[in-house]
mmCIF file of C-alpha atoms in Angstrom:
data_model
loop_
_atom_site.group_PDB
_atom_site.id
_atom_site.type_symbol
_atom_site.label_atom_id
_atom_site.label_comp_id
_atom_site.label_asym_id
_atom_site.label_seq_id
_atom_site.Cartn_x
_atom_site.Cartn_y
_atom_site.Cartn_z
ATOM 1 C CA UNK A 1 8.224 7.089 5.384
ATOM 2 C CA UNK A 2 11.591 5.655 6.399
ATOM 3 C CA UNK A 3 12.600 8.986 7.940
ATOM 4 C CA UNK A 4 9.407 9.079 10.032
ATOM 5 C CA UNK A 5 9.984 5.514 11.248
ATOM 6 C CA UNK A 6 13.641 6.296 11.931
ATOM 7 C CA UNK A 7 12.662 9.123 14.264
ATOM 8 C CA UNK A 8 11.253 6.577 16.712
ATOM 9 C CA UNK A 9 8.003 5.037 17.880
ATOM 10 C CA UNK A 10 6.567 8.158 19.530
ATOM 11 C CA UNK A 11 7.274 10.341 16.480
ATOM 12 C CA UNK A 12 5.673 7.682 14.244
ATOM 13 C CA UNK A 13 2.607 7.259 16.474
ATOM 14 C CA UNK A 14 2.150 11.040 16.697
ATOM 15 C CA UNK A 15 2.403 11.292 12.911
ATOM 16 C CA UNK A 16 -0.236 8.605 12.430
ATOM 17 C CA UNK A 17 -2.627 10.417 14.767
ATOM 18 C CA UNK A 18 -1.854 13.898 13.421
ATOM 19 C CA UNK A 19 0.171 14.152 10.168
ATOM 20 C CA UNK A 20 0.626 17.886 10.759
ATOM 21 C CA UNK A 21 2.655 17.066 13.884
ATOM 22 C CA UNK A 22 5.561 16.271 11.561
ATOM 23 C CA UNK A 23 5.593 19.812 10.197
ATOM 24 C CA UNK A 24 5.493 21.272 13.697
ATOM 25 C CA UNK A 25 8.539 19.201 14.747
ATOM 26 C CA UNK A 26 10.730 19.511 11.627
ATOM 27 C CA UNK A 27 13.381 22.227 11.688
ATOM 28 C CA UNK A 28 15.450 23.773 8.910
ATOM 29 C CA UNK A 29 18.321 21.482 9.943
ATOM 30 C CA UNK A 30 16.281 18.312 9.360
ATOM 31 C CA UNK A 31 16.627 16.457 6.096
ATOM 32 C CA UNK A 32 13.499 14.289 5.891
ATOM 33 C CA UNK A 33 15.099 11.471 3.926
ATOM 34 C CA UNK A 34 16.404 8.113 5.112
ATOM 35 C CA UNK A 35 16.916 5.973 2.043
ATOM 36 C CA UNK A 36 19.533 3.740 3.667
ATOM 37 C CA UNK A 37 17.100 2.875 6.469
ATOM 38 C CA UNK A 38 14.830 1.306 3.837
ATOM 39 C CA UNK A 39 17.450 -1.417 3.329
ATOM 40 C CA UNK A 40 18.045 -2.208 7.016
ATOM 41 C CA UNK A 41 15.672 -5.188 7.213
ATOM 42 C CA UNK A 42 17.070 -6.909 4.116
ATOM 43 C CA UNK A 43 20.679 -6.325 5.231
ATOM 44 C CA UNK A 44 19.940 -7.682 8.722
ATOM 45 C CA UNK A 45 18.142 -10.725 7.287
ATOM 46 C CA UNK A 46 21.034 -11.431 4.931
ATOM 47 C CA UNK A 47 23.613 -11.062 7.728
ATOM 48 C CA UNK A 48 21.650 -13.384 10.024
ATOM 49 C CA UNK A 49 20.685 -16.080 7.489
ATOM 50 C CA UNK A 50 23.175 -15.754 4.650
ATOM 51 C CA UNK A 51 20.228 -15.534 2.229
ATOM 52 C CA UNK A 52 18.385 -12.752 0.472
ATOM 53 C CA UNK A 53 15.162 -11.553 2.037
ATOM 54 C CA UNK A 54 12.288 -13.449 0.387
ATOM 55 C CA UNK A 55 10.150 -11.410 -2.012
ATOM 56 C CA UNK A 56 7.035 -9.763 -0.631
ATOM 57 C CA UNK A 57 3.729 -11.466 -1.238
ATOM 58 C CA UNK A 58 1.517 -8.508 -0.333
ATOM 59 C CA UNK A 59 -1.398 -7.920 -2.668
ATOM 60 C CA UNK A 60 -1.982 -4.209 -3.148
ATOM 61 C CA UNK A 61 -5.430 -2.822 -3.939
ATOM 62 C CA UNK A 62 -6.034 -1.606 -7.487
ATOM 63 C CA UNK A 63 -7.091 1.835 -6.235
ATOM 64 C CA UNK A 64 -5.778 3.882 -3.314
ATOM 65 C CA UNK A 65 -7.913 4.046 -0.176
ATOM 66 C CA UNK A 66 -9.259 7.290 1.209
ATOM 67 C CA UNK A 67 -10.489 10.488 -0.346
ATOM 68 C CA UNK A 68 -9.074 11.726 -3.644
ATOM 69 C CA UNK A 69 -7.089 14.959 -3.525
ATOM 70 C CA UNK A 70 -4.948 17.147 -5.771
ATOM 71 C CA UNK A 71 -1.872 19.248 -5.013
ATOM 72 C CA UNK A 72 -4.092 22.303 -4.955
ATOM 73 C CA UNK A 73 -5.919 20.744 -1.983
ATOM 74 C CA UNK A 74 -2.751 20.406 0.159
ATOM 75 C CA UNK A 75 -2.813 23.868 1.790
ATOM 76 C CA UNK A 76 -6.368 23.230 2.950
ATOM 77 C CA UNK A 77 -5.669 19.639 4.058
ATOM 78 C CA UNK A 78 -2.314 20.360 5.734
ATOM 79 C CA UNK A 79 -2.028 24.098 6.471
ATOM 80 C CA UNK A 80 1.003 23.817 8.766
ATOM 81 C CA UNK A 81 2.972 21.505 6.468
ATOM 82 C CA UNK A 82 2.136 23.479 3.331
ATOM 83 C CA UNK A 83 3.890 26.522 4.812
ATOM 84 C CA UNK A 84 7.188 24.652 5.273
ATOM 85 C CA UNK A 85 9.299 24.239 2.173
ATOM 86 C CA UNK A 86 10.077 20.657 1.187
ATOM 87 C CA UNK A 87 7.452 19.063 3.444
ATOM 88 C CA UNK A 88 4.214 19.291 1.504
ATOM 89 C CA UNK A 89 4.036 19.860 -2.232
#
């Protein structure tokens, strides 16, 4: 998720409209990870305020939204991504 966001607004918006667009754009040279980007907001908040970022107060649903799927379903759901190693499954 952080890697997708780090690629920019257009990449993110395209991915939200068509998840398979990610697989079409990723090359062998890409490394779809961006763990350090996940800490950017808390580091910026701390630098600006001198305090830790307050804890989240988001209430998550008990069950995921959407249709249930299994790993065996991935090639059917995401045919382009399932053919690229390290992207899907």
